[in-house]
Short mmCIF file of C-alpha atoms and ligand atoms in Angstrom, two decimals:
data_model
loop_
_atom_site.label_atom_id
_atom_site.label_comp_id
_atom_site.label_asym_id
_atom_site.label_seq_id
_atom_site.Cartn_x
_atom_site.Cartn_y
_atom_site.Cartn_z
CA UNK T 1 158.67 -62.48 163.60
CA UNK T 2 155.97 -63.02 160.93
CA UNK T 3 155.98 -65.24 157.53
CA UNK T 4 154.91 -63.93 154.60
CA UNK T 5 154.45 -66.36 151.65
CA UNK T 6 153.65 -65.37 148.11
CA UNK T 7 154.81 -64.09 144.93
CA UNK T 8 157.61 -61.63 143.37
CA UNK T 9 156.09 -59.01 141.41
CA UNK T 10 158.44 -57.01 140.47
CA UNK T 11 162.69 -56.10 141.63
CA UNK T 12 164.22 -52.73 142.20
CA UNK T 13 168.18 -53.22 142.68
CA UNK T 14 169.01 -49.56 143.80
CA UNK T 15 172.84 -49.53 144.77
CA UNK T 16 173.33 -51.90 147.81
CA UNK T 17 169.41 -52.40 148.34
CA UNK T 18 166.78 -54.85 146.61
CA UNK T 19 163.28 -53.63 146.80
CA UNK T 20 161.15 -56.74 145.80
CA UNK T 21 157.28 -56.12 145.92
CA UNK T 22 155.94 -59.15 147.26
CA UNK T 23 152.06 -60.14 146.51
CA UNK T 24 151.08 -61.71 149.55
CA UNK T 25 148.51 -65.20 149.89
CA UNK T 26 145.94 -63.29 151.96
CA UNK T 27 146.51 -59.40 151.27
CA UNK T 28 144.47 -57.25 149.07
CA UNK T 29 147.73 -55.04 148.82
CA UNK T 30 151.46 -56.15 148.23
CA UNK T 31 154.10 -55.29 150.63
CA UNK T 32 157.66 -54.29 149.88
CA UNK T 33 160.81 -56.43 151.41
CA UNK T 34 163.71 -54.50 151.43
CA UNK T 35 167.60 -56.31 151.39
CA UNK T 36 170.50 -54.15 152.42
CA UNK T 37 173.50 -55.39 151.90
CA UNK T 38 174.98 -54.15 154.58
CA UNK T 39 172.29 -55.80 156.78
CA UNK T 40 172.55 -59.42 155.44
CA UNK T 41 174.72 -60.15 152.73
CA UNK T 42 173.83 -63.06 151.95
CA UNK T 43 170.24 -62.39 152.39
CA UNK T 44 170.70 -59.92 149.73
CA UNK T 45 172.41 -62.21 147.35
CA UNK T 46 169.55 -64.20 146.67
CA UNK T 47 167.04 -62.01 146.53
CA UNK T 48 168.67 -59.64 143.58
CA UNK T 49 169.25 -62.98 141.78
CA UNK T 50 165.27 -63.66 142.14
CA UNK T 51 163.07 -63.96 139.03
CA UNK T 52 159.68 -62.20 138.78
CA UNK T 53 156.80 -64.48 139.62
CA UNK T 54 158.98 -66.73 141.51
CA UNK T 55 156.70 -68.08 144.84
CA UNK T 56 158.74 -67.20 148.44
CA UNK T 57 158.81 -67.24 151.71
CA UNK T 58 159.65 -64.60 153.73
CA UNK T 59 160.27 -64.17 157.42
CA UNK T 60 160.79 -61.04 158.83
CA UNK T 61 158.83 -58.02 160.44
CA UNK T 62 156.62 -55.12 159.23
CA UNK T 63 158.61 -51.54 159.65
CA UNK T 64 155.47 -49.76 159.71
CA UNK T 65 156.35 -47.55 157.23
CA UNK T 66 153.97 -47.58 154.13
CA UNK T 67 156.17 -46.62 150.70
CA UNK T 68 153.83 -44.94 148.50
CA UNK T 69 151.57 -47.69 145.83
CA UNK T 70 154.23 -50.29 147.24
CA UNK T 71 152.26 -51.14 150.22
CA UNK T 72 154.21 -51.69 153.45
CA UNK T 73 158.10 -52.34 153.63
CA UNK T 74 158.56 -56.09 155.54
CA UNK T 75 162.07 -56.26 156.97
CA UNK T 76 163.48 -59.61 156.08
CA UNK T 77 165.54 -62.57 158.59
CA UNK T 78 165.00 -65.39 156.10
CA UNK T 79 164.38 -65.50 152.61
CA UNK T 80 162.93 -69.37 150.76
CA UNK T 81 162.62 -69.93 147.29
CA UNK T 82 159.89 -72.03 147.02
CA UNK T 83 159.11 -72.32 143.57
CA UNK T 84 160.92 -70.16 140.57
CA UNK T 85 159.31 -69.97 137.11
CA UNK T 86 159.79 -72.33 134.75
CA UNK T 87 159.03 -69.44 131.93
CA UNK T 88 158.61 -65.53 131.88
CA UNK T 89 155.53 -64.46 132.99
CA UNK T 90 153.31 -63.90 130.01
CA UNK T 91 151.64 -60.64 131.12
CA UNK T 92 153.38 -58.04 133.38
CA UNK T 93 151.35 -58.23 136.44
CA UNK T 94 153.71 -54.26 137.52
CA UNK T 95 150.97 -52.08 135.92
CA UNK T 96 153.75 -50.50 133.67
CA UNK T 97 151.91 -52.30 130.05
CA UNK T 98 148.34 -52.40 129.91
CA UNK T 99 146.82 -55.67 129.44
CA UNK T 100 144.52 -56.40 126.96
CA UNK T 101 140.94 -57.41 128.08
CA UNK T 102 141.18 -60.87 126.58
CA UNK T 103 144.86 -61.79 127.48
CA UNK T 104 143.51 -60.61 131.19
CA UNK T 105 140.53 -63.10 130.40
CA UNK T 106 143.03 -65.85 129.83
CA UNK T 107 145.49 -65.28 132.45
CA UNK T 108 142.74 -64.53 135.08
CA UNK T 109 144.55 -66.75 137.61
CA UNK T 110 147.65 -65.10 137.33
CA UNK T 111 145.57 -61.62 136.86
CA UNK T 112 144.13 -62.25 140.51
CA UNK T 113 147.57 -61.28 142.25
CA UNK T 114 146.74 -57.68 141.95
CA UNK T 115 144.73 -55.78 144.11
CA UNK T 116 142.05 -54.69 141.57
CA UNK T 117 141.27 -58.04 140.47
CA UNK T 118 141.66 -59.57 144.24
CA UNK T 119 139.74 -56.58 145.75
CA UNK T 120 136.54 -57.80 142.48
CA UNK T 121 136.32 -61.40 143.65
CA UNK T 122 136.67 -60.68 147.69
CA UNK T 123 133.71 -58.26 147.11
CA UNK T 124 132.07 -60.84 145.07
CA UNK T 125 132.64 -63.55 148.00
CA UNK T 126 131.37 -61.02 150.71
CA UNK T 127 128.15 -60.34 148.90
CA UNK T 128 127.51 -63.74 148.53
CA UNK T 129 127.50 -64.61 152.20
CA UNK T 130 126.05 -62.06 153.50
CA UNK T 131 123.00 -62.67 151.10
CA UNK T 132 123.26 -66.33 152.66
CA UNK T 133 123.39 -64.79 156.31
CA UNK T 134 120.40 -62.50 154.95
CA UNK T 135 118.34 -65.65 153.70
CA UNK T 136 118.89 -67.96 156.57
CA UNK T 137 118.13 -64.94 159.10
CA UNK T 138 114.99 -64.75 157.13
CA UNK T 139 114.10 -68.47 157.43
CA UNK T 140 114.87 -69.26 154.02
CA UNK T 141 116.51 -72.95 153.24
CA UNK T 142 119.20 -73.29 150.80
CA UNK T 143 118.69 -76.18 148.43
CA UNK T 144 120.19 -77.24 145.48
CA UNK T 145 118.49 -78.49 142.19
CA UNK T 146 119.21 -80.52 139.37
CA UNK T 147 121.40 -78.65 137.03
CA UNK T 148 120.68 -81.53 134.05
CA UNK T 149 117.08 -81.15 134.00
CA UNK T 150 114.31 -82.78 131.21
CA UNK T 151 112.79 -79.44 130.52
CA UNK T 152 113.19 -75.70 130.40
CA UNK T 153 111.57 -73.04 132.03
CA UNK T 154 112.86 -69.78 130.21
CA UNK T 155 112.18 -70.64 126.42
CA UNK T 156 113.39 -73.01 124.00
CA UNK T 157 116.07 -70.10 122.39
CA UNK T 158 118.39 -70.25 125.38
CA UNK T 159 118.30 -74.27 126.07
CA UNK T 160 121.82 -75.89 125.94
CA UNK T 161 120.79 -79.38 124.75
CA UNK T 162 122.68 -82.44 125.97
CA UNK T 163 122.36 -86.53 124.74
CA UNK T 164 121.14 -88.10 128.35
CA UNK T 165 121.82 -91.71 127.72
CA UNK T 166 119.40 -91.55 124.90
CA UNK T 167 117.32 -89.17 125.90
CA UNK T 168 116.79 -85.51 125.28
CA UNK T 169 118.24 -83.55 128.20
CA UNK T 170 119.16 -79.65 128.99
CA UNK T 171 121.77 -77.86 131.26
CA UNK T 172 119.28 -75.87 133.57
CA UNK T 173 118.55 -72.28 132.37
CA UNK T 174 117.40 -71.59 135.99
CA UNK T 175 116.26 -73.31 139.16
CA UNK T 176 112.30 -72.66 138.61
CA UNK T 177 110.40 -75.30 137.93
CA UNK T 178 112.30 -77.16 141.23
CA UNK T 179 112.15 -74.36 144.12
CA UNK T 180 108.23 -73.74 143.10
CA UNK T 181 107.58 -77.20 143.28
CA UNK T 182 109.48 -77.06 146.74
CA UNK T 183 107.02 -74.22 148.13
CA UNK T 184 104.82 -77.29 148.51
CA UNK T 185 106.83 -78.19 151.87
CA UNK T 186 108.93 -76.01 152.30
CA UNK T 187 107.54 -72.53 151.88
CA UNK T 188 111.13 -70.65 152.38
CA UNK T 189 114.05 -71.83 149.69
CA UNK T 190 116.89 -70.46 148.11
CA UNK T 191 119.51 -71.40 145.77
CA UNK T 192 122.72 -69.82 144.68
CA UNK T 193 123.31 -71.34 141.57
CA UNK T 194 124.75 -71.52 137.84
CA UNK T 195 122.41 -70.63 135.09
CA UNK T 196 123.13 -71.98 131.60
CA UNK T 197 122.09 -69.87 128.48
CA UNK T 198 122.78 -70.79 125.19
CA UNK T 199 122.65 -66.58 124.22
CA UNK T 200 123.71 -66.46 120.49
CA UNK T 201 124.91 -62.59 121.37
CA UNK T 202 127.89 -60.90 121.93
CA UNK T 203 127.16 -58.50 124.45
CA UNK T 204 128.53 -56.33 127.87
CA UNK T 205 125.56 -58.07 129.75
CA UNK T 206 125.19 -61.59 128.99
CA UNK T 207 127.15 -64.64 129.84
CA UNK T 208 126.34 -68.36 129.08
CA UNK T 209 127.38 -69.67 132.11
CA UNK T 210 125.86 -67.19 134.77
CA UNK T 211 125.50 -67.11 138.63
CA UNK T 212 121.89 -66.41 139.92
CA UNK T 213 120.69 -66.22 143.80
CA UNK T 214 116.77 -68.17 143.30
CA UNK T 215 114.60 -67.14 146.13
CA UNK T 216 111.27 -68.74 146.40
CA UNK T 217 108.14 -67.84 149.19
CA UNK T 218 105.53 -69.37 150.05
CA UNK T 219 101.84 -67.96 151.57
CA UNK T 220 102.37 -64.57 150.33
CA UNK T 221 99.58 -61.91 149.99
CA UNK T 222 100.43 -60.05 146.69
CA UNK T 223 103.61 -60.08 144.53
CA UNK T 224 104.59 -56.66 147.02
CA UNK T 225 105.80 -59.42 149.36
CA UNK T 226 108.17 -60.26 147.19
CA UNK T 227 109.09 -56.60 146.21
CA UNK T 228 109.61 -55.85 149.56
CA UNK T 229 111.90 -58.88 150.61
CA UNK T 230 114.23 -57.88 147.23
CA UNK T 231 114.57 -54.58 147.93
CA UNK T 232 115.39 -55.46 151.89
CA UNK T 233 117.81 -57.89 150.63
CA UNK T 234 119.31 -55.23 147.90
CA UNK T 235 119.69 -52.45 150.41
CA UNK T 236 121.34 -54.50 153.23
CA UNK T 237 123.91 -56.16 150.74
CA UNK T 238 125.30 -52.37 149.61
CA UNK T 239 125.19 -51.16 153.30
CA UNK T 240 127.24 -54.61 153.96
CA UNK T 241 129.65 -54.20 151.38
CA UNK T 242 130.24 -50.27 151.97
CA UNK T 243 131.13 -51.27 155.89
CA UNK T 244 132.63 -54.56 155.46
CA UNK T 245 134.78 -53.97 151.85
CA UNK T 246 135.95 -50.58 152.08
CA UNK T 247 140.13 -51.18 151.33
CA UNK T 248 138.32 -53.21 147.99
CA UNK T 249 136.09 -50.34 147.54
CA UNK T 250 139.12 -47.64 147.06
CA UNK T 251 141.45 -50.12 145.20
CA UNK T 252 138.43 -50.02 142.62
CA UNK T 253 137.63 -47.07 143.21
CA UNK T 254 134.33 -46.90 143.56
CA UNK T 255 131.70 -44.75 145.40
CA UNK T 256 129.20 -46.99 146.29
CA UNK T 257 126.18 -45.15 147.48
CA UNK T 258 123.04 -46.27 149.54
CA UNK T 259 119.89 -46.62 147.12
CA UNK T 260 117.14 -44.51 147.75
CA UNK T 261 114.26 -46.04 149.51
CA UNK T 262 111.70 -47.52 148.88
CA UNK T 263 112.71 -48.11 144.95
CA UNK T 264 109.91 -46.84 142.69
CA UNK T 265 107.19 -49.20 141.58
CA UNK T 266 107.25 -48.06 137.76
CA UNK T 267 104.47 -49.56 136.21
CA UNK T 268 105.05 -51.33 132.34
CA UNK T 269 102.80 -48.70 130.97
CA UNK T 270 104.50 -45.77 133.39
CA UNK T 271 107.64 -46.38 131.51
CA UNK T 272 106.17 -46.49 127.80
CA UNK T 273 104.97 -43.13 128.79
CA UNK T 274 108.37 -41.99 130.61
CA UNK T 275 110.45 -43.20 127.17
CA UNK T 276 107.61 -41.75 124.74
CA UNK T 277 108.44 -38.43 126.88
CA UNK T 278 112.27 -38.67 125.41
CA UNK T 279 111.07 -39.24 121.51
CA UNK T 280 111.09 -42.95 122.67
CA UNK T 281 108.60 -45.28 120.56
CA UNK T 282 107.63 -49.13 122.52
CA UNK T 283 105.51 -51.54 121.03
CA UNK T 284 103.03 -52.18 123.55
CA UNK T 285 103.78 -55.96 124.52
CA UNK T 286 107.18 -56.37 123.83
CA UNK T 287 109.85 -56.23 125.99
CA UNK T 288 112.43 -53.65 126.46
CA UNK T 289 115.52 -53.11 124.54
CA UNK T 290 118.93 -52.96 125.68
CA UNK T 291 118.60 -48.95 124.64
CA UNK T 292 115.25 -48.92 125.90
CA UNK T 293 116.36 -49.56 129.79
CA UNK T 294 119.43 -48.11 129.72
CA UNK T 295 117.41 -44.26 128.79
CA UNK T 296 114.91 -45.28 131.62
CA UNK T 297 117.99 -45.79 133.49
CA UNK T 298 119.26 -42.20 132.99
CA UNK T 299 115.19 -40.40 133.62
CA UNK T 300 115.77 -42.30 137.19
CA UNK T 301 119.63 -40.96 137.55
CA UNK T 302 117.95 -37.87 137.28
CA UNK T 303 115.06 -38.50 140.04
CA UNK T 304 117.45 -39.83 141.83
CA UNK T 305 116.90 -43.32 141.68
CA UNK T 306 119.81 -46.11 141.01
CA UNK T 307 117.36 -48.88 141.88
CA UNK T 308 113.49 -49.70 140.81
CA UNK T 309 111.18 -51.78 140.14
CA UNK T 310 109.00 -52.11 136.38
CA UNK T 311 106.06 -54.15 137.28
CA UNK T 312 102.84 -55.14 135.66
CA UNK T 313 103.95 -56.27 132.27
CA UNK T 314 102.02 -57.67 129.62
CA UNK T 315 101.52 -61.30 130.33
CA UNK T 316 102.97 -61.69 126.42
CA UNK T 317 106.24 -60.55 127.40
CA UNK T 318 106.91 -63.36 131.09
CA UNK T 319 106.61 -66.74 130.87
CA UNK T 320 104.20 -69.11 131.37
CA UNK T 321 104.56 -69.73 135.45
CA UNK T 322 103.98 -66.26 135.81
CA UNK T 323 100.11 -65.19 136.91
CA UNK T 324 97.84 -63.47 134.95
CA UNK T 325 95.98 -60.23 135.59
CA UNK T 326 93.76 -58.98 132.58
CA UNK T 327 96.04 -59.25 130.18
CA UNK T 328 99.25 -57.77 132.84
CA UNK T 329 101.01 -60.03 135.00
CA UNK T 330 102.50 -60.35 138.56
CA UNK T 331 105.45 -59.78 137.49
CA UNK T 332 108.47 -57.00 137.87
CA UNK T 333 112.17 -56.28 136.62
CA UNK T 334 114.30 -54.64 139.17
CA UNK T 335 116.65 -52.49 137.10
CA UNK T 336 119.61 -51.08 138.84
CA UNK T 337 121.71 -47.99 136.94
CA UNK T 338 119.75 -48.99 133.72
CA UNK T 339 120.21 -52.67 133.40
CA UNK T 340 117.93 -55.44 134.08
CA UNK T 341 119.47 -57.44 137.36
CA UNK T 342 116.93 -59.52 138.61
CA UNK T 343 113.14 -60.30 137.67
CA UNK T 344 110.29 -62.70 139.34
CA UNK T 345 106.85 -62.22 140.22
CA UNK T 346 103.74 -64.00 141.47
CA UNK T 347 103.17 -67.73 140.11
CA UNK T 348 100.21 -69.20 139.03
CA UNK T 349 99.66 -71.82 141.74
CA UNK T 350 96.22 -72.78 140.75
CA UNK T 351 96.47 -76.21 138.87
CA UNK T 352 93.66 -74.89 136.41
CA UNK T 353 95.05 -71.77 135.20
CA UNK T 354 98.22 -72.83 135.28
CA UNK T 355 97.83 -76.14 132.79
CA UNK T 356 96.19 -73.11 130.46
CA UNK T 357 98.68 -70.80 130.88
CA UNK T 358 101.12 -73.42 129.39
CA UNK T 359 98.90 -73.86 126.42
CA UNK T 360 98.17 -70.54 125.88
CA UNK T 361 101.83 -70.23 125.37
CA UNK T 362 101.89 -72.84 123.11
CA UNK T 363 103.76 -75.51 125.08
CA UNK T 364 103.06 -79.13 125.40
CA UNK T 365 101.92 -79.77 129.28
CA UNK T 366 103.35 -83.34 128.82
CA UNK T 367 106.84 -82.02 129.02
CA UNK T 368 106.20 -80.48 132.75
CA UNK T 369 104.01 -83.02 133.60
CA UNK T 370 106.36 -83.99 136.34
CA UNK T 371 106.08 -80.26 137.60
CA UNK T 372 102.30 -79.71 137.03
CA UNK T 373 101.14 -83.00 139.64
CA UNK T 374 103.22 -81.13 142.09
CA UNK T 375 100.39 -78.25 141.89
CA UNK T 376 97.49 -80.85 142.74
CA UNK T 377 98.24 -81.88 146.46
CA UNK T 378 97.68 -77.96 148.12
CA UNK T 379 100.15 -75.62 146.54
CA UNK T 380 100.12 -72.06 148.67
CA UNK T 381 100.28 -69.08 146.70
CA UNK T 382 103.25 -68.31 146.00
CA UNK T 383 106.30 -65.74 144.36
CA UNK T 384 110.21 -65.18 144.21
CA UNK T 385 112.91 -64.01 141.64
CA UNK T 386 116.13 -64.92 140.12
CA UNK T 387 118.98 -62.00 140.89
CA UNK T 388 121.79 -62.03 138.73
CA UNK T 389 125.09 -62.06 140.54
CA UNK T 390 127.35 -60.77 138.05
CA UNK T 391 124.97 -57.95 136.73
CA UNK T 392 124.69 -57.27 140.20
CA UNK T 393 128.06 -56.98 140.87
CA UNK T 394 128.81 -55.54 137.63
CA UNK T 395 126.49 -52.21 138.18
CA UNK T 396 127.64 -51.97 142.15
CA UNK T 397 131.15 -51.81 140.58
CA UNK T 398 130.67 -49.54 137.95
CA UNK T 399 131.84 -51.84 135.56
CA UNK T 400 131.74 -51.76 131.58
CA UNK T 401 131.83 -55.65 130.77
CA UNK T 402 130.14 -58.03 132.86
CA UNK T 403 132.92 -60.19 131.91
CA UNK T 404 134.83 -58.44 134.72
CA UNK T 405 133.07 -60.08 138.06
CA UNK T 406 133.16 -63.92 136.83
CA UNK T 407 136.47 -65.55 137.25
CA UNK T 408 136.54 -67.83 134.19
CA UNK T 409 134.42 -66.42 131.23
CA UNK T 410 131.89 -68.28 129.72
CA UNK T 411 130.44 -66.66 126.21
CA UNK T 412 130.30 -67.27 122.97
CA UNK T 413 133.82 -67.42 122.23
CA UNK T 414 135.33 -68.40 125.50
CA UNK T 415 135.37 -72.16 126.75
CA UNK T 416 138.63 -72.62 127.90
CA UNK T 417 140.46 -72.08 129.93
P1 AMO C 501 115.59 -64.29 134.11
O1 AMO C 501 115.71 -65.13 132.90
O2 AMO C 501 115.16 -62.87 133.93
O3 AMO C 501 114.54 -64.92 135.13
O4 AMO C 501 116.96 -64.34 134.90
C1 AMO C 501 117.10 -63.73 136.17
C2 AMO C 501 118.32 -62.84 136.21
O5 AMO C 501 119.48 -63.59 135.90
C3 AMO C 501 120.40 -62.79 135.20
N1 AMO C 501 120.66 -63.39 133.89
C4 AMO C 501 121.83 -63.28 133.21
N2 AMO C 501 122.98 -62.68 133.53
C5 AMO C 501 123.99 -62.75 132.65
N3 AMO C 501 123.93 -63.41 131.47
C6 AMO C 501 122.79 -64.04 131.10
N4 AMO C 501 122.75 -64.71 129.97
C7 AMO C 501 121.68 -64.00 132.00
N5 AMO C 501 120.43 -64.51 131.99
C8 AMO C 501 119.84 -64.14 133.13
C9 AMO C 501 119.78 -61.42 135.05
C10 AMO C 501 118.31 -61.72 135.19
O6 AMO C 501 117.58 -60.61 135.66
N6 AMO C 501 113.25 -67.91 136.66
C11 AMO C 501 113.34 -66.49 136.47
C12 AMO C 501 113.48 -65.74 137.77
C13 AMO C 501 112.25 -65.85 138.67
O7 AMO C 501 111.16 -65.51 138.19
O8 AMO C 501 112.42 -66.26 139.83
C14 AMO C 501 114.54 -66.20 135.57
O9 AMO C 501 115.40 -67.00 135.37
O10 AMO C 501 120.23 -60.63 136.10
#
């Protein structure tokens, strides 16, 4: 005898026999109890007077026999109401109506009794440990930084500004300024962590309220250390979730394929060329558009190339904590299916240069004063990146909106629920 507890989705009454799909707590799929009459009466008395959405318990035994999109049929001894609806359910969770992308948005919680959405989020939750398990394996040390912070480290455009008692204060845009100021004792850290962006737009691609995984190393040789350790971390992830999520996988789905290795190291001024090819003009110096990466993203479909890198851009277009190289910088993009999903570099970690890189980008060193000292008592060189989760998970999914792999939506419009 097994119990199953979860929800009613949806009642067949055929004759003397109630078929009520059950969604399971811990299932990706939902599994069919069947109530003959001439079995159990009474059994079958209170589950045809059931309502949809109504929470049960079950006991009972699997027949083995899968019914086709129903899942398995579960024989029923016992049948508990444990908690009925105290109103209709306001979207019908049976497949039978669509559901309109922001009424799924707002019923999310409800939304997450069906595979699809379940099978999103357990992929989501795999990929997360396993890049934990990947980090720690790799001697990295989580840590966790100030999410109020005194300054920003991505421009002023995307600062949420909050009153601190008096003071000026910001929700952190990104864990920066903190896990390079770590590399100072601890030369290995990571952070999984919210990122807070005040981004004006509307878009597919950007949320204000973001997840990012923050690596940070210390004593490296070149910004290819860094390179290397991203792409390492990128390939074993896929290969993780193709073994370890393959129900989610076909509930979604989705073909997720190996990247080819090692990813290209497109140069800034490689891709200028490689767009100028396709009638493609780019301002030398600024960044790329939205357009710009997703075209680059088809001329590597066709070398066949998901993921790669764009290093070497103008120093103009990174920020200041980024080194210089005559007039370039240590920096890269790694663009997967032509969108940008994580970016990092080299740092400046010489106390010098860095003060003047500040300047030269026309910021007050006052306001990271606290950050600066930490670059005067023997900083190693240094380098990491910031990988967006959700862009991550959004192009391994084959997904349209990245509104699709966050639970609860932050954006422009959305602050409840
Ligand atoms: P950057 O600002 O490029 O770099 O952010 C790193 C990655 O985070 C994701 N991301 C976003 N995803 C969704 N919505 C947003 N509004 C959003 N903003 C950022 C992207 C992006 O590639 N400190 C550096 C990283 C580093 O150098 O270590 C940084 O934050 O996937």
């Amino acid at each position: 005898m097994v119990a199953l507890q979860g929800w009613v989705n949806a009642k067949r009454v055929v004759g003397g026999i109630v078929f009520l799909e059950i969604i399971p707590e811990n299932l990706v799929q939902p599994v069919t109890a069947v109530f003959k009459k001439s079995e159990n009466r009474d059994l079958w008395k209170e589950a045809k007077k059931v309502k949809i959405g109504t929470a049960v318990r079950i006991e009972g035994e699997y027949s083995r026999v899968r019914l086709s999109k129903r899942g398995e049929e579960f024989k029923p001894t016992k049948f508990e109401v444990i908690t009925p609806p105290v109103d209709i359910l306001p979207i019908d969770l049976t497949g039978k109506t669509p559901v309109l992308f922001d009424t799924k948005l707002k019923y999310r919680y409800l939304m997450l009794r069906l595979p699809k959405e379940r099978a999103i989020f357990k992929i989501r939750a795999r990929l997360l440990k396993h890049v934990r398990d990947f980090l720690e394996k790799n001697d990295f040390l989580e840590v966790h930084t100030p999410k109020i912070v005194g300054a920003g480290a991505e421009g002023g455009a995307t600062l949420f500004e909050l009153d601190y008692f008096g003071r000026k204060a910001f929700l952190a845009q990104s864990p920066q300024l903190y896990k390079q100021m770590l590399i100072t004792s601890i030369p290995r850290v990571y952070e999984i962590t919210p990122y807070f962006r005040a981004e004006q737009h509307h878009t597919t691609r950007h949320l204000n309220e973001c997840w990012g995984i923050d690596v940070e190393m210390g004593f490296i040789s070149s910004v290819e250390d860094i390179l290397k350790l991203l792409e390492e971390l990128l390939s074993s992830t896929i290969e993780y979730i193709r073994e370890t999520c393959k129900e989610e996988l076909e509930i979604l789905g989705v073909d997720l394929k190996l990247p080819r290795r090692p990813f290209p190291r497109l140069t800034y001024d490689n891709v200028i060329q490689l767009l100028e090819e396709r009638g493609i003009k780019v301002t030398w110096g600024e960044d790329l558009s939205d357009r710009e990466e997703r075209v680059l993203g088809s001329i590597m479909k066709e070398k066949g190339y998901d993921l790669y890198f764009i290093v070497r851009y103008p120093w103009e277009t990174k920020p200041f904590y980024i080194m210089r190289r005559d007039g370039y910088s240590e920096s890269f993009d790694l663009d997967y299916k032509g969108l940008e999903i994580s970016s990092g570099g080299q740092r400046e970690h010489r106390y010098t240069e860095l003060l003047r890189n500040i300047r030269d980008k026309g910021l007050d060193p006052m306001d990271f004063e606290f950050y600066l000292e930490a670059f005067k008592y023997g900083m190693p060189p240094h380098g990491g990146f910031g990988l967006g989760v959700e862009r991550l998970l959004m192009k391994m999914l084959d997904m349209e909106n990245i509104r699709e792999t966050i639970i609860f939506t932050r954006d422009i419009h959305r602050l409840i629920p």
